[in-house]
Amino acid sequence: MSATILLPGEELPSDSLPKTKKGTLTLGPGLRHIPPTSITATTSGSISVDNKKSAVWLENTNGRYQPSTGDLVIAQVHHGSTDTYHCALTPQTPFALLGQLAFEGASKKSRPHLLSGDLVYARVSRAVKGEDVELEGFNSATGKSEGMGQLKGGMVFEVSPAFARRLMMGSKGGVKILEGVGEKIRFEVAVGRNGRVWVDSGNVRTTAAIGRLLTSSDENAWDVEEQEKALKKALKDMS
Amino acid sequence: MPPQITTSPLSRPDGSATYTDALSTVLAAVNGPLEVSRRDELPSEATLEIHVRPAAGVGGPRERWLEAVLHAVLRSVVLVHLHPRALVQVSLQVVREPAGGGVGLGKGRGEVAVLPALVNAAVLALVGGGVGLEGMLSAVLVAVGGKGELVVAPGVEVLEGCESLHAVACAAGGGLVMDESTGRFDLGVWGEVVERAREACLAAFASKGEDEAMANGDVEAEPWMRQVLEEKVRDANAWREST
C-alpha cells in the first residue's frame, strides 16, 4: 500500500476522489475546497478515501487535537459556574463547556458534583470554529450514559492524539497491549481522542504498568512484535 | 550538500524540527492553535507569534528584527483565517550561527545569513505541527563573490569574501515572499540572484515530475524538503502496513 502523499498547497488529483453515486462529497481533515473545483491540502499526509461515505481526507499524525462533533474525549474539570463546568481538553486552549445537567439521570435536585481536577469521559456535542466547544456526559438523543460520565479513581496517561485514535480503532489499530493485558488482569480503560488514556485496575502498581506500556509504545512507535515482547515482560513483573 | 533535518525532536510541542546547513543550526517548535490573550486577539484570524532566541545571550533588537521579517514571511503561508481568535506560536532557537553571530563578517551579514535557516526550520515545524498552510515555502542564501559569481547556500569561507549576501524565500507558485540583502550590488546582479534563488527554493519541494526540469544547472536538484516530509508521513503510517 503506497498512498499518494500530498504536501501543503498541493491539489488533490481528481482520480483519488471517492467513486460513488452519492451527490455529496465530504472533506476530512487536511483538505480545503477552493471554489469552484479545486481541492488542496493544508498539511502533509497521505490521501485516504472512503467510497461508502463518499469521504476523502489526509491521514497524518501531526499536530494538536482539534475537537469535532461526536468525538469521545477525556475532559478535566477546571472550574464550575452556575450551570456549566469549564473543562480542559488540551493544554493552553480555551475551556470546553460541559452542562451540569448533561449527565444520565441528572436533574436540578440530583446531579453529579464535580470538583476542579475531576475527570469526565464526554462527547463533543458542538464544535464550531471560533466558538466555545460544548461537551455532554450522556447521549442526549437516548438519555443513556453509554459509558460516559465521571471517571473515578485510576490514572490518566498522555499519549499522542494519533495513538489514541489507534487505540480506539481496536484490533484494526495495530495495538495489542490492551487486549493482551486484559487476558490476564481485570482493568477498566477509557480512551479520549484528545490524547488521554484513563486506566483503573484497582491497584496503583498495575495501573501504572499498563499506562507505562501504552506511553512507551507510543513514544517508541513499537510494532506488534515489540509490543508483545514488552507485554510479556510487564506481565511477568506484575504477577 | 542538502541540509540535515530532524523532524519532531521535541515531544512536548505540537510540532518541531531542527534544520542544519553549512552555516547554521536552528531548532524550531510550533504550538497551536492556542488560547490568545485578549490584547493580541484578532477577531477574524489567528495571531502569529514568533520568538527568536540567539545562540548565546538574550535576544535584542537584532532578534526583534528577525522576528518582524519572519512574521511577514510566515503569515503569507499560514492559513490564519482558519483559526479566528487563536494563537499560533513559533519558537526558534538558534543553536549555531556563522562566525558567532556574524561578528567577523561585517555589518548586517550575520543576520541575513541566518534568515534562510530560520524560515526553513519554521516551515518544517509548522507542517509537523499540522498548522494549516496555504502552500509550501522555502528559503535559500545566495552570496555574490568578488568576481560576480553566484554561490547558492555558501559556506563560511565564501561568506567572508563576498560582495553581497541575499536571503530569498519563495512560495510554491514561485512568488517572492522574502528578500533581505546586504552589501554592494546593482539591479542586474539582484535579478540574477533572485532567479537562481527561486530555482533552488522550488527545487526543495518539487515533485518527482518537475524534478527533472530543475535538474539542469548546478543548483542542488534534490527535493530535500519533500523527501523529509514524505518520510515522516510514511513513518507515521507504517503500522498500517504491518496489520
Tab-separated table of C-alpha atoms in Angstrom:
chain	number	residue	atom	x	y	z
A	1	MET	CA	0.000	0.000	0.000
A	2	SER	CA	1.590	3.260	-1.059
A	3	ALA	CA	-0.960	6.025	-0.985
A	4	THR	CA	-0.143	9.323	-2.623
A	5	ILE	CA	1.374	11.811	-0.211
A	6	LEU	CA	0.429	15.453	-0.509
A	7	LEU	CA	2.278	18.458	0.855
A	8	PRO	CA	0.526	21.703	1.859
A	9	GLY	CA	-0.896	23.614	-1.070
A	10	GLU	CA	-0.917	20.690	-3.473
A	11	GLU	CA	-4.056	19.888	-5.353
A	12	LEU	CA	-5.906	16.635	-4.775
A	13	PRO	CA	-5.676	14.621	-8.015
A	14	SER	CA	-9.159	14.053	-9.408
A	15	ASP	CA	-8.578	10.301	-9.742
A	16	SER	CA	-8.301	9.968	-5.961
A	17	LEU	CA	-11.792	11.308	-5.330
A	18	PRO	CA	-14.201	8.697	-3.921
A	19	LYS	CA	-16.064	6.766	-6.567
A	20	THR	CA	-19.705	6.896	-5.527
A	21	LYS	CA	-23.018	7.869	-6.937
A	22	LYS	CA	-23.791	9.881	-3.813
A	23	GLY	CA	-24.200	13.531	-4.680
A	24	THR	CA	-22.214	14.997	-1.792
A	25	LEU	CA	-18.533	14.830	-1.070
A	26	THR	CA	-17.209	15.010	2.477
A	27	LEU	CA	-13.814	16.572	3.032
A	28	GLY	CA	-11.978	15.462	6.126
A	29	PRO	CA	-9.039	16.955	7.992
A	30	GLY	CA	-6.170	18.397	5.997
A	31	LEU	CA	-8.163	19.362	2.913
A	32	ARG	CA	-9.942	22.517	1.877
A	33	HIS	CA	-12.157	23.376	-1.018
A	34	ILE	CA	-11.359	26.402	-3.114
A	35	PRO	CA	-14.366	27.197	-5.295
A	36	PRO	CA	-15.207	26.256	-7.900
A	37	THR	CA	-13.452	22.933	-8.383
A	38	SER	CA	-10.063	22.653	-6.731
A	39	ILE	CA	-9.372	20.786	-3.509
A	40	THR	CA	-5.999	21.472	-1.923
A	41	ALA	CA	-4.110	20.087	1.036
A	42	THR	CA	-3.442	22.309	4.036
A	43	THR	CA	-0.952	19.969	5.677
A	44	SER	CA	1.106	16.910	4.798
A	45	GLY	CA	-0.420	13.451	4.757
A	46	SER	CA	-1.410	10.513	2.629
A	47	ILE	CA	-4.727	10.504	0.818
A	48	SER	CA	-7.386	8.235	2.302
A	49	VAL	CA	-10.726	7.569	0.642
A	50	ASP	CA	-13.938	6.033	1.940
A	51	ASN	CA	-16.109	5.193	-1.049
A	52	LYS	CA	-19.139	4.228	1.032
A	53	LYS	CA	-19.295	7.518	2.900
A	54	SER	CA	-18.084	9.469	-0.120
A	55	ALA	CA	-15.358	10.976	2.009
A	56	VAL	CA	-11.756	11.870	1.421
A	57	TRP	CA	-9.198	13.048	3.971
A	58	LEU	CA	-5.484	13.272	4.669
A	59	GLU	CA	-4.060	10.668	7.007
A	60	ASN	CA	-1.392	12.223	9.196
A	61	THR	CA	-0.194	12.227	12.758
A	62	ASN	CA	0.756	15.812	13.178
A	63	GLY	CA	-0.488	18.427	15.465
A	64	ARG	CA	-2.752	19.236	18.303
A	65	TYR	CA	-6.158	17.677	18.878
A	66	GLN	CA	-8.924	19.689	17.188
A	67	PRO	CA	-12.356	18.979	18.651
A	68	SER	CA	-15.011	17.846	16.219
A	69	THR	CA	-18.616	16.850	16.884
A	70	GLY	CA	-19.055	13.278	18.091
A	71	ASP	CA	-15.535	12.724	19.420
A	72	LEU	CA	-15.197	10.937	22.742
A	73	VAL	CA	-12.755	12.824	24.940
A	74	ILE	CA	-11.435	12.783	28.485
A	75	ALA	CA	-12.027	16.242	29.893
A	76	GLN	CA	-10.628	17.599	33.123
A	77	VAL	CA	-12.831	19.971	35.071
A	78	HIS	CA	-11.103	23.275	35.692
A	79	HIS	CA	-13.853	25.129	37.487
A	80	GLY	CA	-17.609	25.207	37.654
A	81	SER	CA	-20.057	28.028	37.182
A	82	THR	CA	-23.814	28.224	37.846
A	83	ASP	CA	-24.908	25.772	35.194
A	84	THR	CA	-21.758	24.579	33.412
A	85	TYR	CA	-18.379	23.079	34.143
A	86	HIS	CA	-15.387	24.528	32.339
A	87	CYS	CA	-13.177	21.655	31.225
A	88	ALA	CA	-9.716	21.416	29.696
A	89	LEU	CA	-9.310	19.157	26.668
A	90	THR	CA	-5.778	20.116	25.672
A	91	PRO	CA	-3.360	22.435	27.441
A	92	GLN	CA	-3.423	26.172	26.688
A	93	THR	CA	-6.665	26.077	24.720
A	94	PRO	CA	-9.959	27.736	25.707
A	95	PHE	CA	-12.062	25.631	28.094
A	96	ALA	CA	-14.828	23.418	26.763
A	97	LEU	CA	-18.267	23.772	28.350
A	98	LEU	CA	-19.987	20.797	29.982
A	99	GLY	CA	-23.539	21.369	31.152
A	100	GLN	CA	-24.121	20.476	34.812
A	101	LEU	CA	-27.273	18.641	33.757
A	102	ALA	CA	-25.675	16.918	30.773
A	103	PHE	CA	-25.356	13.589	32.592
A	104	GLU	CA	-27.501	10.488	32.683
A	105	GLY	CA	-30.455	10.922	35.014
A	106	ALA	CA	-29.313	14.344	36.151
A	107	SER	CA	-31.958	16.733	37.373
A	108	LYS	CA	-31.881	20.021	39.236
A	109	LYS	CA	-32.117	18.109	42.523
A	110	SER	CA	-29.669	15.301	41.834
A	111	ARG	CA	-26.681	15.949	39.677
A	112	PRO	CA	-23.047	14.926	39.854
A	113	HIS	CA	-20.975	17.369	41.851
A	114	LEU	CA	-17.622	17.714	40.166
A	115	LEU	CA	-14.672	19.493	41.688
A	116	SER	CA	-11.754	21.032	39.877
A	117	GLY	CA	-9.394	18.287	38.712
A	118	ASP	CA	-12.129	15.661	38.278
A	119	LEU	CA	-12.192	13.715	35.038
A	120	VAL	CA	-15.178	13.196	32.771
A	121	TYR	CA	-15.499	10.883	29.824
A	122	ALA	CA	-17.606	13.001	27.499
A	123	ARG	CA	-18.594	13.551	23.939
A	124	VAL	CA	-18.129	16.696	21.918
A	125	SER	CA	-21.661	17.822	21.139
A	126	ARG	CA	-20.811	21.048	19.375
A	127	ALA	CA	-17.583	22.298	17.852
A	128	VAL	CA	-17.907	25.423	15.753
A	129	LYS	CA	-14.901	27.441	14.664
A	130	GLY	CA	-14.311	30.494	16.803
A	131	GLU	CA	-16.886	29.495	19.425
A	132	ASP	CA	-16.663	27.534	22.655
A	133	VAL	CA	-16.627	23.762	22.385
A	134	GLU	CA	-19.551	22.057	24.120
A	135	LEU	CA	-19.479	18.622	25.739
A	136	GLU	CA	-22.087	16.218	27.062
A	137	GLY	CA	-21.753	13.393	29.563
A	138	PHE	CA	-24.552	11.271	28.086
A	139	ASN	CA	-26.163	10.624	24.743
A	140	SER	CA	-28.700	13.424	24.535
A	141	ALA	CA	-30.735	11.548	21.912
A	142	THR	CA	-31.363	8.473	24.077
A	143	GLY	CA	-30.686	9.840	27.548
A	144	LYS	CA	-28.361	6.905	28.303
A	145	SER	CA	-24.807	7.325	29.514
A	146	GLU	CA	-23.299	4.806	27.055
A	147	GLY	CA	-20.116	4.548	29.082
A	148	MET	CA	-19.716	8.291	29.526
A	149	GLY	CA	-19.698	10.123	32.823
A	150	GLN	CA	-17.304	10.872	35.636
A	151	LEU	CA	-14.140	8.772	35.838
A	152	LYS	CA	-13.436	7.900	39.475
A	153	GLY	CA	-10.077	6.612	40.657
A	154	GLY	CA	-7.447	5.374	38.254
A	155	MET	CA	-4.829	7.397	36.434
A	156	VAL	CA	-4.607	9.395	33.230
A	157	PHE	CA	-1.765	8.991	30.765
A	158	GLU	CA	-0.875	11.355	27.962
A	159	VAL	CA	-0.347	9.842	24.523
A	160	SER	CA	-0.285	11.420	21.082
A	161	PRO	CA	-3.717	12.038	19.527
A	162	ALA	CA	-2.784	9.698	16.666
A	163	PHE	CA	-2.020	6.882	19.097
A	164	ALA	CA	-5.282	7.494	20.953
A	165	ARG	CA	-7.082	7.142	17.656
A	166	ARG	CA	-5.352	3.831	17.000
A	167	LEU	CA	-6.381	2.600	20.456
A	168	MET	CA	-9.994	3.479	19.679
A	169	MET	CA	-9.835	1.526	16.428
A	170	GLY	CA	-9.465	-1.665	18.467
A	171	SER	CA	-7.780	-4.602	16.749
A	172	LYS	CA	-7.551	-2.681	13.458
A	173	GLY	CA	-5.308	-0.070	15.078
A	174	GLY	CA	-2.393	-2.449	15.482
A	175	VAL	CA	-2.079	-2.007	19.266
A	176	LYS	CA	-2.285	-5.320	21.107
A	177	ILE	CA	-1.441	-4.078	24.584
A	178	LEU	CA	-4.936	-3.561	26.000
A	179	GLU	CA	-6.182	-6.942	24.743
A	180	GLY	CA	-3.010	-8.653	25.923
A	181	VAL	CA	-3.220	-7.247	29.439
A	182	GLY	CA	-6.969	-7.871	29.533
A	183	GLU	CA	-6.424	-11.601	29.152
A	184	LYS	CA	-4.574	-11.704	32.482
A	185	ILE	CA	-5.735	-8.743	34.531
A	186	ARG	CA	-9.062	-7.071	35.132
A	187	PHE	CA	-8.982	-3.359	34.464
A	188	GLU	CA	-11.075	-0.505	33.147
A	189	VAL	CA	-9.909	1.789	30.388
A	190	ALA	CA	-11.252	4.898	28.660
A	191	VAL	CA	-9.546	6.388	25.626
A	192	GLY	CA	-10.116	10.037	24.734
A	193	ARG	CA	-9.450	11.361	21.264
A	194	ASN	CA	-7.679	14.320	22.831
A	195	GLY	CA	-4.683	12.115	23.576
A	196	ARG	CA	-5.581	10.933	27.061
A	197	VAL	CA	-5.987	7.393	28.296
A	198	TRP	CA	-7.560	6.648	31.666
A	199	VAL	CA	-6.717	3.308	33.254
A	200	ASP	CA	-8.026	1.839	36.500
A	201	SER	CA	-7.197	-1.638	37.711
A	202	GLY	CA	-7.883	-1.018	41.406
A	203	ASN	CA	-4.184	-1.312	42.099
A	204	VAL	CA	-1.702	1.522	41.551
A	205	ARG	CA	1.134	-0.806	40.558
A	206	THR	CA	-0.668	-2.487	37.694
A	207	THR	CA	-2.394	0.740	36.600
A	208	ALA	CA	0.954	2.470	36.288
A	209	ALA	CA	2.447	-0.527	34.485
A	210	ILE	CA	-0.356	-0.545	31.904
A	211	GLY	CA	-0.006	3.188	31.404
A	212	ARG	CA	3.728	2.896	31.005
A	213	LEU	CA	3.283	0.193	28.353
A	214	LEU	CA	0.945	2.480	26.413
A	215	THR	CA	3.071	5.614	26.640
A	216	SER	CA	6.303	3.865	25.710
A	217	SER	CA	4.598	2.071	22.846
A	218	ASP	CA	3.522	5.474	21.561
A	219	GLU	CA	6.892	7.172	22.049
A	220	ASN	CA	8.978	4.385	20.556
A	221	ALA	CA	6.473	3.504	17.796
A	222	TRP	CA	6.567	-0.189	18.726
A	223	ASP	CA	5.357	-2.655	16.141
A	224	VAL	CA	3.235	-5.653	17.141
A	225	GLU	CA	6.238	-7.878	17.943
A	226	GLU	CA	7.909	-5.308	20.174
A	227	GLN	CA	4.587	-4.703	21.913
A	228	GLU	CA	4.175	-8.394	22.652
A	229	LYS	CA	7.714	-8.648	23.980
A	230	ALA	CA	7.239	-5.701	26.331
A	231	LEU	CA	3.831	-7.014	27.312
A	232	LYS	CA	5.228	-10.411	28.323
A	233	LYS	CA	7.913	-8.780	30.414
A	234	ALA	CA	5.459	-6.413	32.097
A	235	LEU	CA	3.011	-9.210	32.886
A	236	LYS	CA	5.808	-11.229	34.461
A	237	ASP	CA	6.797	-8.266	36.630
A	238	MET	CA	3.200	-7.690	37.671
A	239	SER	CA	2.468	-11.226	38.819
B	1	MET	CA	25.085	19.060	0.293
B	2	PRO	CA	21.412	19.078	1.204
B	3	PRO	CA	20.553	20.372	4.686
B	4	GLN	CA	20.247	17.938	7.579
B	5	ILE	CA	16.763	17.776	9.102
B	6	THR	CA	15.403	16.114	12.227
B	7	THR	CA	11.623	16.014	12.412
B	8	SER	CA	9.912	16.148	15.807
B	9	PRO	CA	12.996	16.166	18.048
B	10	LEU	CA	10.888	17.569	20.899
B	11	SER	CA	7.991	15.684	22.451
B	12	ARG	CA	6.087	18.465	24.227
B	13	PRO	CA	5.304	20.965	21.442
B	14	ASP	CA	2.777	20.204	18.718
B	15	GLY	CA	5.400	20.328	16.005
B	16	SER	CA	9.162	20.690	15.988
B	17	ALA	CA	12.144	20.385	13.678
B	18	THR	CA	15.861	21.035	13.584
B	19	TYR	CA	17.490	22.368	10.469
B	20	THR	CA	21.234	22.266	9.873
B	21	ASP	CA	23.026	23.640	6.823
B	22	ALA	CA	26.609	24.636	6.138
B	23	LEU	CA	26.252	27.832	8.179
B	24	SER	CA	23.683	27.493	10.919
B	25	THR	CA	21.591	25.150	13.006
B	26	VAL	CA	18.110	26.146	14.156
B	27	LEU	CA	15.676	24.335	16.446
B	28	ALA	CA	12.045	25.264	15.818
B	29	ALA	CA	8.950	24.472	17.878
B	30	VAL	CA	5.355	25.217	16.950
B	31	ASN	CA	2.316	25.273	19.218
B	32	GLY	CA	-1.152	25.989	18.062
B	33	PRO	CA	-3.914	26.833	17.826
B	34	LEU	CA	-3.873	28.050	21.431
B	35	GLU	CA	-5.843	30.468	23.559
B	36	VAL	CA	-4.805	34.007	22.760
B	37	SER	CA	-4.537	36.799	25.281
B	38	ARG	CA	-7.218	39.477	24.964
B	39	ARG	CA	-4.654	42.081	23.986
B	40	ASP	CA	-3.371	40.132	20.974
B	41	GLU	CA	-6.711	38.701	19.890
B	42	LEU	CA	-7.765	39.258	16.286
B	43	PRO	CA	-11.486	38.718	15.650
B	44	SER	CA	-11.166	37.174	12.213
B	45	GLU	CA	-7.825	35.416	12.131
B	46	ALA	CA	-5.144	33.674	14.142
B	47	THR	CA	-2.407	35.690	15.799
B	48	LEU	CA	1.055	34.579	14.793
B	49	GLU	CA	3.699	34.901	17.463
B	50	ILE	CA	7.371	34.419	16.608
B	51	HIS	CA	10.151	34.103	19.146
B	52	VAL	CA	13.782	34.042	18.068
B	53	ARG	CA	16.426	33.163	20.645
B	54	PRO	CA	20.088	33.712	19.741
B	55	ALA	CA	22.759	31.053	20.205
B	56	ALA	CA	24.255	32.956	23.132
B	57	GLY	CA	22.802	35.543	25.469
B	58	VAL	CA	19.353	37.064	25.415
B	59	GLY	CA	17.582	38.499	22.401
B	60	GLY	CA	17.914	42.138	21.484
B	61	PRO	CA	16.976	44.456	18.617
B	62	ARG	CA	18.589	42.028	16.176
B	63	GLU	CA	16.217	39.234	17.198
B	64	ARG	CA	13.228	41.613	17.130
B	65	TRP	CA	14.151	42.475	13.552
B	66	LEU	CA	14.423	38.788	12.602
B	67	GLU	CA	11.031	38.182	14.239
B	68	ALA	CA	9.474	41.026	12.268
B	69	VAL	CA	10.821	39.662	8.979
B	70	LEU	CA	9.733	36.100	9.819
B	71	HIS	CA	6.280	37.251	10.883
B	72	ALA	CA	5.632	38.742	7.471
B	73	VAL	CA	7.022	35.680	5.689
B	74	LEU	CA	5.142	33.056	7.699
B	75	ARG	CA	1.921	34.995	7.761
B	76	SER	CA	1.863	34.727	3.986
B	77	VAL	CA	1.664	30.912	4.149
B	78	VAL	CA	-0.197	30.125	7.391
B	79	LEU	CA	-3.962	29.941	6.834
B	80	VAL	CA	-4.685	32.413	9.615
B	81	HIS	CA	-8.388	32.734	8.819
B	82	LEU	CA	-8.906	29.036	9.683
B	83	HIS	CA	-8.410	29.723	13.380
B	84	PRO	CA	-10.028	33.013	14.350
B	85	ARG	CA	-9.253	34.240	17.877
B	86	ALA	CA	-6.457	31.757	18.290
B	87	LEU	CA	-2.706	31.903	18.636
B	88	VAL	CA	-0.034	30.105	16.664
B	89	GLN	CA	3.291	30.254	18.411
B	90	VAL	CA	6.588	29.647	16.635
B	91	SER	CA	9.720	29.486	18.801
B	92	LEU	CA	13.084	29.401	17.090
B	93	GLN	CA	16.296	28.696	18.959
B	94	VAL	CA	19.452	29.404	17.016
B	95	VAL	CA	21.910	26.693	18.012
B	96	ARG	CA	24.816	27.563	15.736
B	97	GLU	CA	25.379	30.623	13.580
B	98	PRO	CA	28.152	31.622	11.218
B	99	ALA	CA	31.143	33.215	12.950
B	100	GLY	CA	29.432	33.690	16.306
B	101	GLY	CA	26.506	35.826	15.247
B	102	GLY	CA	28.255	37.447	12.324
B	103	VAL	CA	30.713	39.460	14.367
B	104	GLY	CA	33.578	38.812	11.948
B	105	LEU	CA	31.509	39.058	8.808
B	106	GLY	CA	30.767	42.730	8.577
B	107	LYS	CA	27.653	44.684	9.337
B	108	GLY	CA	24.320	43.002	8.700
B	109	ARG	CA	25.733	39.817	7.217
B	110	GLY	CA	25.218	37.552	10.195
B	111	GLU	CA	21.534	38.479	10.358
B	112	VAL	CA	20.902	37.860	6.673
B	113	ALA	CA	22.949	34.650	6.760
B	114	VAL	CA	20.820	33.060	9.473
B	115	LEU	CA	17.440	34.032	7.970
B	116	PRO	CA	17.033	31.144	5.481
B	117	ALA	CA	17.702	28.587	8.223
B	118	LEU	CA	15.089	30.241	10.454
B	119	VAL	CA	12.483	30.254	7.683
B	120	ASN	CA	13.118	26.640	6.669
B	121	ALA	CA	13.071	25.365	10.255
B	122	ALA	CA	9.851	27.249	10.959
B	123	VAL	CA	8.121	25.870	7.857
B	124	LEU	CA	9.141	22.298	8.686
B	125	ALA	CA	7.874	22.690	12.244
B	126	LEU	CA	4.598	24.238	11.049
B	127	VAL	CA	3.962	21.292	8.734
B	128	GLY	CA	4.915	18.915	11.544
B	129	GLY	CA	2.512	20.696	13.880
B	130	GLY	CA	-0.388	20.279	11.475
B	131	VAL	CA	-0.959	24.022	11.210
B	132	GLY	CA	-2.887	24.722	8.011
B	133	LEU	CA	-0.675	26.188	5.315
B	134	GLU	CA	-1.619	27.820	2.061
B	135	GLY	CA	1.338	26.199	0.329
B	136	MET	CA	4.936	25.234	0.716
B	137	LEU	CA	7.708	27.747	1.186
B	138	SER	CA	11.460	27.508	1.378
B	139	ALA	CA	14.342	29.917	1.682
B	140	VAL	CA	17.901	29.980	0.446
B	141	LEU	CA	21.001	32.099	0.916
B	142	VAL	CA	22.856	33.387	-2.149
B	143	ALA	CA	26.286	35.021	-1.972
B	144	VAL	CA	27.801	37.120	-4.753
B	145	GLY	CA	31.586	36.701	-4.824
B	146	GLY	CA	34.237	39.278	-5.676
B	147	LYS	CA	34.222	38.360	-9.371
B	148	GLY	CA	30.448	38.479	-9.549
B	149	GLU	CA	29.938	34.702	-9.315
B	150	LEU	CA	26.812	33.449	-7.560
B	151	VAL	CA	27.072	30.824	-4.821
B	152	VAL	CA	23.860	29.203	-3.617
B	153	ALA	CA	23.931	28.025	0.019
B	154	PRO	CA	27.530	29.206	0.594
B	155	GLY	CA	29.955	28.048	3.276
B	156	VAL	CA	31.666	30.275	5.830
B	157	GLU	CA	34.767	30.922	3.683
B	158	VAL	CA	32.605	32.246	0.804
B	159	LEU	CA	30.682	34.417	3.241
B	160	GLU	CA	33.828	36.176	4.432
B	161	GLY	CA	34.967	37.256	0.980
B	162	CYS	CA	31.651	38.003	-0.701
B	163	GLU	CA	30.471	41.286	-2.177
B	164	SER	CA	26.819	40.926	-1.214
B	165	LEU	CA	24.541	38.471	0.525
B	166	HIS	CA	20.885	37.751	-0.232
B	167	ALA	CA	18.343	35.746	1.776
B	168	VAL	CA	15.460	34.860	-0.523
B	169	ALA	CA	12.311	32.847	0.170
B	170	CYS	CA	9.905	31.604	-2.472
B	171	ALA	CA	6.400	30.186	-2.122
B	172	ALA	CA	5.145	27.256	-4.158
B	173	GLY	CA	3.857	29.339	-7.069
B	174	GLY	CA	7.279	30.964	-7.477
B	175	GLY	CA	6.229	34.149	-5.706
B	176	LEU	CA	8.893	36.018	-3.797
B	177	VAL	CA	7.929	36.281	-0.112
B	178	MET	CA	11.212	37.348	1.414
B	179	ASP	CA	14.159	39.283	0.063
B	180	GLU	CA	16.718	40.619	2.518
B	181	SER	CA	20.004	41.740	1.016
B	182	THR	CA	23.179	43.278	2.338
B	183	GLY	CA	26.403	44.503	0.696
B	184	ARG	CA	27.083	46.238	-2.623
B	185	PHE	CA	25.183	45.085	-5.686
B	186	ASP	CA	23.220	46.508	-8.619
B	187	LEU	CA	19.829	45.706	-10.063
B	188	GLY	CA	21.218	43.336	-12.698
B	189	VAL	CA	23.021	41.215	-10.114
B	190	TRP	CA	19.966	41.221	-7.875
B	191	GLY	CA	17.789	39.961	-10.728
B	192	GLU	CA	20.187	37.091	-11.388
B	193	VAL	CA	20.314	36.271	-7.672
B	194	VAL	CA	16.534	36.106	-7.386
B	195	GLU	CA	16.293	33.878	-10.459
B	196	ARG	CA	18.844	31.423	-9.083
B	197	ALA	CA	17.317	31.518	-5.603
B	198	ARG	CA	13.847	30.860	-6.990
B	199	GLU	CA	15.109	27.764	-8.793
B	200	ALA	CA	16.791	26.500	-5.629
B	201	CYS	CA	13.737	27.203	-3.454
B	202	LEU	CA	11.280	25.495	-5.764
B	203	ALA	CA	13.616	22.510	-6.173
B	204	ALA	CA	13.438	21.904	-2.417
B	205	PHE	CA	9.828	20.728	-2.636
B	206	ALA	CA	9.450	19.958	-6.347
B	207	SER	CA	7.503	16.790	-7.043
B	208	LYS	CA	9.199	13.984	-8.933
B	209	GLY	CA	7.812	15.093	-12.286
B	210	GLU	CA	9.051	18.654	-12.018
B	211	ASP	CA	12.302	17.449	-10.539
B	212	GLU	CA	13.937	16.660	-13.881
B	213	ALA	CA	13.179	20.085	-15.252
B	214	MET	CA	15.024	21.595	-12.296
B	215	ALA	CA	17.988	19.290	-12.631
B	216	ASN	CA	19.788	21.373	-15.253
B	217	GLY	CA	22.267	23.797	-13.789
B	218	ASP	CA	24.358	23.134	-10.719
B	219	VAL	CA	21.556	24.001	-8.302
B	220	GLU	CA	21.076	21.176	-5.847
B	221	ALA	CA	18.164	19.484	-7.529
B	222	GLU	CA	17.329	17.127	-4.712
B	223	PRO	CA	13.866	17.952	-3.277
B	224	TRP	CA	15.107	17.650	0.312
B	225	MET	CA	12.099	19.295	1.925
B	226	ARG	CA	9.667	16.991	0.153
B	227	GLN	CA	11.742	13.932	0.997
B	228	VAL	CA	11.826	14.777	4.687
B	229	LEU	CA	8.094	15.451	4.921
B	230	GLU	CA	7.091	12.391	2.892
B	231	GLU	CA	9.365	10.214	5.001
B	232	LYS	CA	7.590	11.454	8.110
B	233	VAL	CA	4.147	10.632	6.738
B	234	ARG	CA	5.375	7.175	5.713
B	235	ASP	CA	6.765	6.520	9.195
B	236	ALA	CA	3.507	7.638	10.762
B	237	ASN	CA	1.528	5.215	8.622
B	238	ALA	CA	3.999	2.346	8.949
B	239	TRP	CA	1.786	0.484	11.440
B	240	ARG	CA	-0.870	0.098	8.756
B	241	GLU	CA	1.437	-1.968	6.579
B	242	SER	CA	2.106	-4.475	9.325
B	243	THR	CA	-1.545	-5.090	10.237
